[in-house]
Every structure is written in C-alpha cells, then in structure tokens.
Amino acid sequence: RGETRVGGLFGVPFEVRGLSLHYLGVFAGFVDELEASGDGFRGRATFRGREFGRFFMRCSGGAPLDPVDGCSEGAALGVTQHEDHEKSL
C-alpha cells in the first residue's frame, strides 16, 4: 500500500499489484501501469482501462526506485509528465 500526494494537500491511497498501482475509495477505477525503464519506470495513467496520460518516475540523485518500497531513505520521488511538466508526489 502507498499513497500519491496531491499538491501537498492530501494523499490518494493505492494498492500495489505487480507493476500496477490501483487507487482506492473514491478514486477506484484509476490505475497507473508501470514498466521498468533505465533508472526508473515509464507509466500509463488509466481510468477504467482507458489511457489518459503518460509519465516517467525516478528517484532524486539516481537512487534506485522499487515499485513497492519507493525510493531509498533521503531520496525524493519525482514524476515527469510527457509534456515535461514536473509534479511532486
């Protein structure tokens, strides 16, 4: 289990199933599909099976990223959308 932080306001909980993040509660139906790629993971954001966005996740400073455990201590997780806009989780 984990959560995605939304603008520093609140966390959206998810369950990890393989390389997929399945969001819970009012966000059920949203799934992030991950694929290992270099020093991070490429991702597809989906809602009820339909893709609505793509992104790339990696840890700061080149720290290893584990889809279950996240970044090693002291490293931050960054997400880059395909339009190259940064957002923080």
mmCIF file of C-alpha atoms in Angstrom, residues 5-80:
data_model
loop_
_atom_site.group_PDB
_atom_site.id
_atom_site.type_symbol
_atom_site.label_atom_id
_atom_site.label_comp_id
_atom_site.label_asym_id
_atom_site.label_seq_id
_atom_site.Cartn_x
_atom_site.Cartn_y
_atom_site.Cartn_z
ATOM 1 C CA ARG A 5 0.346 13.144 -2.639
ATOM 2 C CA VAL A 6 -1.839 15.669 -4.453
ATOM 3 C CA GLY A 7 -0.424 19.182 -4.314
ATOM 4 C CA GLY A 8 0.690 18.704 -0.704
ATOM 5 C CA LEU A 9 -2.979 18.757 0.334
ATOM 6 C CA PHE A 10 -3.919 15.094 0.759
ATOM 7 C CA GLY A 11 -2.856 11.577 -0.142
ATOM 8 C CA VAL A 12 -4.708 9.251 -2.515
ATOM 9 C CA PRO A 13 -4.257 5.641 -1.308
ATOM 10 C CA PHE A 14 -3.387 2.783 -3.652
ATOM 11 C CA GLU A 15 -2.575 -0.928 -3.587
ATOM 12 C CA VAL A 16 0.399 -2.321 -5.479
ATOM 13 C CA ARG A 17 -0.463 -5.329 -7.654
ATOM 14 C CA GLY A 18 2.586 -6.436 -9.604
ATOM 15 C CA LEU A 19 3.653 -3.314 -11.507
ATOM 16 C CA SER A 20 0.262 -1.603 -11.215
ATOM 17 C CA LEU A 21 -0.927 0.976 -8.685
ATOM 18 C CA HIS A 22 -4.670 0.515 -8.093
ATOM 19 C CA TYR A 23 -6.225 3.557 -6.414
ATOM 20 C CA LEU A 24 -8.826 3.041 -3.680
ATOM 21 C CA GLY A 25 -12.029 4.641 -2.391
ATOM 22 C CA VAL A 26 -13.470 7.460 -4.474
ATOM 23 C CA PHE A 27 -10.512 7.019 -6.861
ATOM 24 C CA ALA A 28 -11.309 3.348 -7.620
ATOM 25 C CA GLY A 29 -11.062 2.790 -11.359
ATOM 26 C CA PHE A 30 -7.797 4.762 -11.655
ATOM 27 C CA VAL A 31 -4.747 2.565 -12.280
ATOM 28 C CA ASP A 32 -1.137 3.513 -13.005
ATOM 29 C CA GLU A 33 0.540 0.816 -15.131
ATOM 30 C CA LEU A 34 4.344 0.789 -14.685
ATOM 31 C CA GLU A 35 7.163 -0.608 -16.834
ATOM 32 C CA ALA A 36 10.827 -0.669 -15.741
ATOM 33 C CA SER A 37 12.931 1.655 -17.898
ATOM 34 C CA GLY A 38 16.532 2.629 -17.184
ATOM 35 C CA ASP A 39 16.789 4.329 -13.796
ATOM 36 C CA GLY A 40 13.034 4.471 -13.190
ATOM 37 C CA PHE A 41 9.641 3.449 -14.531
ATOM 38 C CA ARG A 42 7.571 4.567 -17.505
ATOM 39 C CA GLY A 43 3.913 4.793 -16.631
ATOM 40 C CA ARG A 44 0.482 4.977 -18.192
ATOM 41 C CA ALA A 45 -2.307 6.639 -16.200
ATOM 42 C CA THR A 46 -5.622 4.902 -16.894
ATOM 43 C CA PHE A 47 -9.236 5.208 -15.809
ATOM 44 C CA ARG A 48 -11.396 2.131 -16.275
ATOM 45 C CA GLY A 49 -8.872 0.794 -18.764
ATOM 46 C CA ARG A 50 -8.617 3.934 -20.916
ATOM 47 C CA GLU A 51 -5.297 5.749 -21.017
ATOM 48 C CA PHE A 52 -5.402 9.479 -20.273
ATOM 49 C CA GLY A 53 -1.735 10.249 -19.612
ATOM 50 C CA ARG A 54 1.862 9.030 -19.594
ATOM 51 C CA PHE A 55 4.678 9.783 -17.174
ATOM 52 C CA PHE A 56 8.159 8.771 -16.008
ATOM 53 C CA MET A 57 9.052 8.153 -12.338
ATOM 54 C CA ARG A 58 12.564 8.267 -10.876
ATOM 55 C CA CYS A 59 14.255 8.979 -7.548
ATOM 56 C CA SER A 60 16.374 12.068 -6.967
ATOM 57 C CA GLY A 61 20.140 11.694 -7.098
ATOM 58 C CA GLY A 62 19.994 8.476 -9.112
ATOM 59 C CA ALA A 63 18.837 6.445 -6.092
ATOM 60 C CA PRO A 64 17.199 3.105 -7.003
ATOM 61 C CA LEU A 65 13.402 3.028 -7.300
ATOM 62 C CA ASP A 66 11.436 -0.016 -6.170
ATOM 63 C CA PRO A 67 7.728 -0.041 -7.184
ATOM 64 C CA VAL A 68 6.742 -1.417 -3.753
ATOM 65 C CA ASP A 69 9.211 0.271 -1.379
ATOM 66 C CA GLY A 70 9.700 3.520 -3.309
ATOM 67 C CA CYS A 71 12.946 5.480 -3.094
ATOM 68 C CA SER A 72 15.718 4.776 -0.610
ATOM 69 C CA GLU A 73 15.773 6.936 2.513
ATOM 70 C CA GLY A 74 16.642 10.564 1.816
ATOM 71 C CA ALA A 75 15.714 10.429 -1.874
ATOM 72 C CA ALA A 76 12.572 12.056 -3.275
ATOM 73 C CA LEU A 77 10.354 10.547 -5.947
ATOM 74 C CA GLY A 78 9.817 12.749 -9.000
ATOM 75 C CA VAL A 79 7.317 12.304 -11.795
ATOM 76 C CA THR A 80 7.724 13.865 -15.232
#
